[in-house]
PDB file of C-alpha atoms and ligand atoms in Angstrom:
ATOM      1  CA  MET A 577     141.123  57.311 256.177  1.00  0.00           C
ATOM      2  CA  ALA A 578     144.011  58.890 254.263  1.00  0.00           C
ATOM      3  CA  ILE A 579     144.032  58.432 250.497  1.00  0.00           C
ATOM      4  CA  ASP A 580     147.017  56.465 249.193  1.00  0.00           C
ATOM      5  CA  GLN A 581     149.476  58.269 246.964  1.00  0.00           C
ATOM      6  CA  ILE A 582     150.347  55.768 244.230  1.00  0.00           C
ATOM      7  CA  LEU A 583     153.483  56.412 242.204  1.00  0.00           C
ATOM      8  CA  PHE A 584     153.462  54.754 238.786  1.00  0.00           C
ATOM      9  CA  ILE A 585     156.957  54.607 237.289  1.00  0.00           C
ATOM     10  CA  ASP A 586     156.705  53.652 233.644  1.00  0.00           C
ATOM     11  CA  ALA A 587     159.985  52.464 232.129  1.00  0.00           C
ATOM     12  CA  ALA A 588     158.333  51.121 228.963  1.00  0.00           C
ATOM     13  CA  VAL A 589     159.010  52.909 225.686  1.00  0.00           C
ATOM     14  CA  SER A 590     156.684  51.216 223.225  1.00  0.00           C
ATOM     15  CA  PRO A 591     153.335  52.984 222.692  1.00  0.00           C
ATOM     16  CA  ALA A 592     151.784  49.492 222.596  1.00  0.00           C
ATOM     17  CA  SER A 593     153.719  48.221 225.612  1.00  0.00           C
ATOM     18  CA  ARG A 594     152.357  44.929 226.953  1.00  0.00           C
ATOM     19  CA  THR A 595     154.003  45.589 230.307  1.00  0.00           C
ATOM     20  CA  ARG A 596     152.093  48.882 230.588  1.00  0.00           C
ATOM     21  CA  ARG A 597     148.832  47.027 229.906  1.00  0.00           C
ATOM     22  CA  LEU A 598     149.564  44.697 232.817  1.00  0.00           C
ATOM     23  CA  ALA A 599     150.558  47.597 235.053  1.00  0.00           C
ATOM     24  CA  GLN A 600     147.400  49.502 234.146  1.00  0.00           C
ATOM     25  CA  ALA A 601     145.302  46.446 234.992  1.00  0.00           C
ATOM     26  CA  LEU A 602     146.976  46.370 238.382  1.00  0.00           C
ATOM     27  CA  LEU A 603     146.467  50.118 238.885  1.00  0.00           C
ATOM     28  CA  SER A 604     142.756  49.680 238.176  1.00  0.00           C
ATOM     29  CA  THR A 605     142.571  47.447 241.271  1.00  0.00           C
ATOM     30  CA  LEU A 606     144.363  49.850 243.621  1.00  0.00           C
ATOM     31  CA  SER A 607     142.653  52.677 245.380  1.00  0.00           C
ATOM     32  CA  GLY A 608     144.361  56.039 245.638  1.00  0.00           C
ATOM     33  CA  VAL A 609     145.622  58.973 243.629  1.00  0.00           C
ATOM     34  CA  VAL A 610     148.018  57.926 240.851  1.00  0.00           C
ATOM     35  CA  THR A 611     150.983  60.057 239.819  1.00  0.00           C
ATOM     36  CA  THR A 612     152.536  58.765 236.590  1.00  0.00           C
ATOM     37  CA  ARG A 613     156.168  59.258 235.671  1.00  0.00           C
ATOM     38  CA  HIS A 614     156.822  58.078 232.140  1.00  0.00           C
ATOM     39  CA  LEU A 615     160.593  57.898 232.299  1.00  0.00           C
ATOM     40  CA  GLU A 616     161.159  58.516 228.614  1.00  0.00           C
ATOM     41  CA  GLU A 617     159.457  61.899 228.944  1.00  0.00           C
ATOM     42  CA  LEU A 618     161.553  63.026 231.897  1.00  0.00           C
ATOM     43  CA  SER A 619     164.804  63.287 229.872  1.00  0.00           C
ATOM     44  CA  LEU A 620     166.789  62.227 232.913  1.00  0.00           C
ATOM     45  CA  LYS A 621     170.573  62.333 232.778  1.00  0.00           C
ATOM     46  CA  SER A 622     172.836  59.692 234.253  1.00  0.00           C
ATOM     47  CA  LEU A 623     175.060  61.038 236.992  1.00  0.00           C
ATOM     48  CA  ASP A 624     178.241  62.668 235.755  1.00  0.00           C
ATOM     49  CA  PHE A 625     181.010  63.936 237.980  1.00  0.00           C
ATOM     50  CA  ALA A 626     179.507  67.416 238.276  1.00  0.00           C
ATOM     51  CA  ALA A 627     176.147  65.983 239.366  1.00  0.00           C
ATOM     52  CA  ILE A 628     177.767  63.675 241.898  1.00  0.00           C
ATOM     53  CA  SER A 629     179.859  66.521 243.333  1.00  0.00           C
ATOM     54  CA  LYS A 630     176.815  68.794 243.610  1.00  0.00           C
ATOM     55  CA  ARG A 631     174.829  66.031 245.274  1.00  0.00           C
ATOM     56  CA  MET A 632     177.527  65.382 247.841  1.00  0.00           C
ATOM     57  CA  GLN A 633     177.592  69.090 248.714  1.00  0.00           C
ATOM     58  CA  ASP A 634     173.795  69.261 248.877  1.00  0.00           C
ATOM     59  CA  ILE A 635     173.637  66.204 251.150  1.00  0.00           C
ATOM     60  CA  GLU A 636     176.313  67.713 253.377  1.00  0.00           C
ATOM     61  CA  ARG A 637     174.196  70.893 253.696  1.00  0.00           C
ATOM     62  CA  GLN A 638     170.943  68.900 253.816  1.00  0.00           C
ATOM     63  CA  ASP A 639     169.732  71.030 250.911  1.00  0.00           C
ATOM     64  CA  TYR A 640     167.258  68.776 249.108  1.00  0.00           C
ATOM     65  CA  GLN A 641     165.394  71.333 247.001  1.00  0.00           C
ATOM     66  CA  ASP A 642     166.667  69.922 243.668  1.00  0.00           C
ATOM     67  CA  TYR A 643     165.569  66.350 244.373  1.00  0.00           C
ATOM     68  CA  SER A 644     161.819  66.359 243.861  1.00  0.00           C
ATOM     69  CA  LEU A 645     161.772  62.912 242.201  1.00  0.00           C
ATOM     70  CA  ALA A 646     163.560  61.383 245.187  1.00  0.00           C
ATOM     71  CA  LYS A 647     161.134  63.061 247.602  1.00  0.00           C
ATOM     72  CA  GLU A 648     158.202  61.821 245.537  1.00  0.00           C
ATOM     73  CA  PHE A 649     159.577  58.249 245.644  1.00  0.00           C
ATOM     74  CA  ALA A 650     160.182  58.444 249.396  1.00  0.00           C
ATOM     75  CA  ASP A 651     156.707  59.870 250.095  1.00  0.00           C
ATOM     76  CA  ALA A 652     154.635  57.465 247.962  1.00  0.00           C
ATOM     77  CA  ASP A 653     152.381  55.012 249.805  1.00  0.00           C
ATOM     78  CA  VAL A 654     152.411  52.464 246.978  1.00  0.00           C
ATOM     79  CA  ILE A 655     154.837  52.217 244.050  1.00  0.00           C
ATOM     80  CA  VAL A 656     154.163  50.421 240.771  1.00  0.00           C
ATOM     81  CA  LEU A 657     157.127  49.825 238.462  1.00  0.00           C
ATOM     82  CA  CYS A 658     156.385  49.047 234.808  1.00  0.00           C
ATOM     83  CA  VAL A 659     159.508  47.223 233.687  1.00  0.00           C
ATOM     84  CA  PRO A 660     159.895  45.420 230.353  1.00  0.00           C
ATOM     85  CA  PHE A 661     162.553  42.682 230.577  1.00  0.00           C
ATOM     86  CA  TYR A 662     165.597  43.942 228.674  1.00  0.00           C
ATOM     87  CA  ASP A 663     168.909  42.117 228.296  1.00  0.00           C
ATOM     88  CA  CYS A 664     168.183  39.813 231.227  1.00  0.00           C
ATOM     89  CA  SER A 665     167.542  42.872 233.386  1.00  0.00           C
ATOM     90  CA  PHE A 666     165.588  46.152 233.072  1.00  0.00           C
ATOM     91  CA  PRO A 667     165.737  49.189 230.755  1.00  0.00           C
ATOM     92  CA  SER A 668     168.668  51.523 231.376  1.00  0.00           C
ATOM     93  CA  LEU A 669     166.119  54.342 231.708  1.00  0.00           C
ATOM     94  CA  LEU A 670     165.134  52.819 235.034  1.00  0.00           C
ATOM     95  CA  LYS A 671     168.740  52.670 236.206  1.00  0.00           C
ATOM     96  CA  VAL A 672     169.113  56.351 235.344  1.00  0.00           C
ATOM     97  CA  TYR A 673     165.927  57.066 237.328  1.00  0.00           C
ATOM     98  CA  LEU A 674     167.374  55.084 240.239  1.00  0.00           C
ATOM     99  CA  GLU A 675     170.577  57.135 240.146  1.00  0.00           C
ATOM    100  CA  ASN A 676     168.467  60.282 240.235  1.00  0.00           C
ATOM    101  CA  ILE A 677     166.335  59.257 243.206  1.00  0.00           C
ATOM    102  CA  TYR A 678     168.949  57.452 245.266  1.00  0.00           C
ATOM    103  CA  VAL A 679     169.670  60.447 247.463  1.00  0.00           C
ATOM    104  CA  MET A 680     171.149  59.849 250.886  1.00  0.00           C
ATOM    105  CA  GLY A 681     168.987  61.505 253.519  1.00  0.00           C
ATOM    106  CA  LEU A 682     165.816  61.172 251.412  1.00  0.00           C
ATOM    107  CA  VAL A 683     165.412  57.508 250.440  1.00  0.00           C
ATOM    108  CA  THR A 684     168.030  55.955 252.676  1.00  0.00           C
ATOM    109  CA  SER A 685     170.418  56.837 255.416  1.00  0.00           C
ATOM    110  CA  PHE A 686     173.075  55.001 257.398  1.00  0.00           C
ATOM    111  CA  SER A 687     173.384  54.210 261.092  1.00  0.00           C
ATOM    112  CA  PRO A 688     176.598  55.156 262.920  1.00  0.00           C
ATOM    113  CA  GLU A 689     177.633  51.500 262.427  1.00  0.00           C
ATOM    114  CA  GLY A 690     177.192  51.860 258.662  1.00  0.00           C
ATOM    115  CA  ARG A 691     173.960  49.907 258.390  1.00  0.00           C
ATOM    116  CA  PRO A 692     171.409  51.182 255.857  1.00  0.00           C
ATOM    117  CA  ILE A 693     168.190  52.661 257.243  1.00  0.00           C
ATOM    118  CA  GLY A 694     165.311  52.914 254.771  1.00  0.00           C
ATOM    119  CA  LEU A 695     163.491  56.236 254.726  1.00  0.00           C
ATOM    120  CA  CYS A 696     160.756  55.451 252.189  1.00  0.00           C
ATOM    121  CA  LYS A 697     157.147  55.400 253.354  1.00  0.00           C
ATOM    122  CA  ALA A 698     155.750  52.953 250.804  1.00  0.00           C
ATOM    123  CA  LYS A 699     154.014  49.926 252.259  1.00  0.00           C
ATOM    124  CA  LYS A 700     154.406  48.033 248.995  1.00  0.00           C
ATOM    125  CA  LEU A 701     156.206  48.081 245.651  1.00  0.00           C
ATOM    126  CA  TYR A 702     154.902  46.112 242.680  1.00  0.00           C
ATOM    127  CA  TYR A 703     157.379  45.114 239.967  1.00  0.00           C
ATOM    128  CA  VAL A 704     155.403  44.483 236.777  1.00  0.00           C
ATOM    129  CA  SER A 705     157.227  42.906 233.859  1.00  0.00           C
ATOM    130  CA  THR A 706     156.820  41.053 230.587  1.00  0.00           C
ATOM    131  CA  SER A 707     159.513  39.114 228.800  1.00  0.00           C
ATOM    132  CA  GLY A 708     159.903  37.828 225.270  1.00  0.00           C
ATOM    133  CA  GLY A 709     161.440  34.553 226.456  1.00  0.00           C
ATOM    134  CA  PRO A 710     161.885  33.055 229.925  1.00  0.00           C
ATOM    135  CA  PHE A 711     161.747  35.580 232.766  1.00  0.00           C
ATOM    136  CA  ASP A 712     164.814  35.577 234.992  1.00  0.00           C
ATOM    137  CA  PRO A 713     164.375  37.544 238.240  1.00  0.00           C
ATOM    138  CA  ARG A 714     168.038  37.634 239.243  1.00  0.00           C
ATOM    139  CA  TYR A 715     169.276  40.866 237.638  1.00  0.00           C
ATOM    140  CA  GLY A 716     166.137  42.957 237.749  1.00  0.00           C
ATOM    141  CA  TYR A 717     163.417  41.945 240.161  1.00  0.00           C
ATOM    142  CA  ASP A 718     165.761  40.457 242.777  1.00  0.00           C
ATOM    143  CA  TYR A 719     167.933  43.565 242.615  1.00  0.00           C
ATOM    144  CA  TRP A 720     164.963  45.894 243.165  1.00  0.00           C
ATOM    145  CA  LYS A 721     163.672  43.680 245.949  1.00  0.00           C
ATOM    146  CA  THR A 722     167.030  43.914 247.734  1.00  0.00           C
ATOM    147  CA  LEU A 723     167.135  47.689 247.263  1.00  0.00           C
ATOM    148  CA  CYS A 724     163.594  48.030 248.600  1.00  0.00           C
ATOM    149  CA  GLN A 725     163.946  45.756 251.608  1.00  0.00           C
ATOM    150  CA  ASP A 726     167.539  46.437 252.635  1.00  0.00           C
ATOM    151  CA  TYR A 727     168.006  50.091 251.651  1.00  0.00           C
ATOM    152  CA  PHE A 728     164.678  51.875 251.113  1.00  0.00           C
ATOM    153  CA  GLY A 729     162.647  50.372 253.940  1.00  0.00           C
ATOM    154  CA  ILE A 730     159.912  49.026 251.644  1.00  0.00           C
ATOM    155  CA  GLN A 731     159.295  45.570 253.047  1.00  0.00           C
ATOM    156  CA  GLU A 732     156.563  44.252 250.795  1.00  0.00           C
ATOM    157  CA  VAL A 733     157.628  43.690 247.191  1.00  0.00           C
ATOM    158  CA  GLU A 734     155.582  41.732 244.663  1.00  0.00           C
ATOM    159  CA  LEU A 735     156.462  40.491 241.205  1.00  0.00           C
ATOM    160  CA  ILE A 736     153.746  40.376 238.562  1.00  0.00           C
ATOM    161  CA  SER A 737     155.058  39.044 235.274  1.00  0.00           C
ATOM    162  CA  VAL A 738     154.305  37.120 232.134  1.00  0.00           C
ATOM    163  CA  GLU A 739     156.936  35.432 230.023  1.00  0.00           C
ATOM    164  CA  MET A 740     157.440  33.872 226.584  1.00  0.00           C
ATOM    165  CA  ILE A 741     155.272  36.392 224.786  1.00  0.00           C
ATOM    166  CA  ASP A 742     157.638  36.805 221.840  1.00  0.00           C
ATOM    167  CA  VAL A 743     158.359  33.082 221.590  1.00  0.00           C
ATOM    168  CA  PHE A 744     154.698  32.303 220.977  1.00  0.00           C
ATOM    169  CA  PRO A 745     153.431  35.425 219.187  1.00  0.00           C
ATOM    170  CA  ASP A 746     150.145  33.791 218.258  1.00  0.00           C
ATOM    171  CA  LYS A 747     149.502  33.094 221.946  1.00  0.00           C
ATOM    172  CA  ALA A 748     150.826  36.423 223.265  1.00  0.00           C
ATOM    173  CA  GLU A 749     147.480  38.190 223.460  1.00  0.00           C
ATOM    174  CA  ARG A 750     145.867  35.206 225.219  1.00  0.00           C
ATOM    175  CA  ILE A 751     148.729  34.966 227.757  1.00  0.00           C
ATOM    176  CA  LEU A 752     148.392  38.680 228.452  1.00  0.00           C
ATOM    177  CA  LEU A 753     144.605  38.630 228.767  1.00  0.00           C
ATOM    178  CA  ASP A 754     144.757  35.647 231.136  1.00  0.00           C
ATOM    179  CA  LYS A 755     147.184  37.522 233.355  1.00  0.00           C
ATOM    180  CA  ILE A 756     145.073  40.682 233.246  1.00  0.00           C
ATOM    181  CA  HIS A 757     142.057  38.596 234.269  1.00  0.00           C
ATOM    182  CA  GLU A 758     144.059  37.057 237.125  1.00  0.00           C
ATOM    183  CA  ILE A 759     145.200  40.504 238.330  1.00  0.00           C
ATOM    184  CA  THR A 760     141.755  42.063 238.180  1.00  0.00           C
ATOM    185  CA  HIS A 761     139.959  39.135 239.826  1.00  0.00           C
ATOM    186  CA  ARG A 762     142.110  38.448 242.845  1.00  0.00           C
TER     187      ARG A 762
HETATM  188  C1  FMN B1419     166.128  46.111 223.987  1.00  0.00           C
HETATM  189  C2  FMN B1419     165.361  44.845 224.274  1.00  0.00           C
HETATM  190  C3  FMN B1419     165.962  43.836 225.007  1.00  0.00           C
HETATM  191  C4  FMN B1419     165.266  42.654 225.278  1.00  0.00           C
HETATM  192  N1  FMN B1419     165.877  41.674 225.994  1.00  0.00           N
HETATM  193  C5  FMN B1419     165.216  40.528 226.274  1.00  0.00           C
HETATM  194  C6  FMN B1419     165.828  39.490 227.037  1.00  0.00           C
HETATM  195  O1  FMN B1419     166.965  39.575 227.470  1.00  0.00           O
HETATM  196  N2  FMN B1419     165.113  38.374 227.272  1.00  0.00           N
HETATM  197  C7  FMN B1419     163.810  38.226 226.846  1.00  0.00           C
HETATM  198  O2  FMN B1419     163.198  37.195 227.127  1.00  0.00           O
HETATM  199  N3  FMN B1419     163.210  39.204 226.131  1.00  0.00           N
HETATM  200  C8  FMN B1419     163.871  40.349 225.839  1.00  0.00           C
HETATM  201  N4  FMN B1419     163.262  41.334 225.109  1.00  0.00           N
HETATM  202  C9  FMN B1419     161.858  41.178 224.718  1.00  0.00           C
HETATM  203  C10 FMN B1419     160.948  41.925 225.705  1.00  0.00           C
HETATM  204  O3  FMN B1419     161.176  41.505 227.035  1.00  0.00           O
HETATM  205  C11 FMN B1419     159.474  41.688 225.393  1.00  0.00           C
HETATM  206  O4  FMN B1419     159.175  41.971 224.049  1.00  0.00           O
HETATM  207  C12 FMN B1419     158.605  42.524 226.327  1.00  0.00           C
HETATM  208  O5  FMN B1419     157.293  42.038 226.302  1.00  0.00           O
HETATM  209  C13 FMN B1419     158.633  44.001 225.927  1.00  0.00           C
HETATM  210  O6  FMN B1419     157.757  44.707 226.765  1.00  0.00           O
HETATM  211  P1  FMN B1419     156.843  45.882 226.219  1.00  0.00           P
HETATM  212  O7  FMN B1419     155.833  45.287 225.254  1.00  0.00           O
HETATM  213  O8  FMN B1419     156.212  46.409 227.442  1.00  0.00           O
HETATM  214  O9  FMN B1419     157.750  46.868 225.553  1.00  0.00           O
HETATM  215  C14 FMN B1419     163.939  42.501 224.816  1.00  0.00           C
HETATM  216  C15 FMN B1419     163.348  43.528 224.065  1.00  0.00           C
HETATM  217  C16 FMN B1419     164.044  44.687 223.804  1.00  0.00           C
HETATM  218  C17 FMN B1419     163.379  45.781 222.991  1.00  0.00           C
END
């Protein structure tokens, strides 16, 4: 049987990230080869006009040699996103990553009628998050779920999250450990 290629996209910035602890607990339950992309270390740039113009030319010529992150995303069998809850959404680092991988012809394409056709291989994407207060899925998880299912072709999307960990700091470690236990014993 083929070995799964697991892509771990880490959008956390804190060395003691609680979200990363949850994501690592999940990774310990998955079988496959893990490639980690710690977004802070990639020094990605948001798309400026020059980058957009180059991309449009490259797509026109089907020249995808400069888009290794997009190819890696499209080729992964399983994707794990480590996403702290920021400003009712997700860290801007992850949006910049998304801009960098959202390459027409690699992760998505369009039918002659203009309908999106997902080109990603992944059978599942996990969205792992922690939030200081109440977790609201609408502007982060729901958005990624829509992208995955409607544009990337990744049908199975699962949210793993814990909330309120800054509201009850004395209970934070317990909340986290309970969730880690739940993840590793399911
Ligand atoms: C820039 C920033 C924005 C945040 N925004 C929110 C927020 O909108 N709602 C919330 O409940 N917690 C918010 N928090 C708290 C984090 O979600 C919480 O501390 C989370 O556990 C951080 O994850 P980490 O330990 O993996 O870095 C924010 C924290 C930071 C640093």
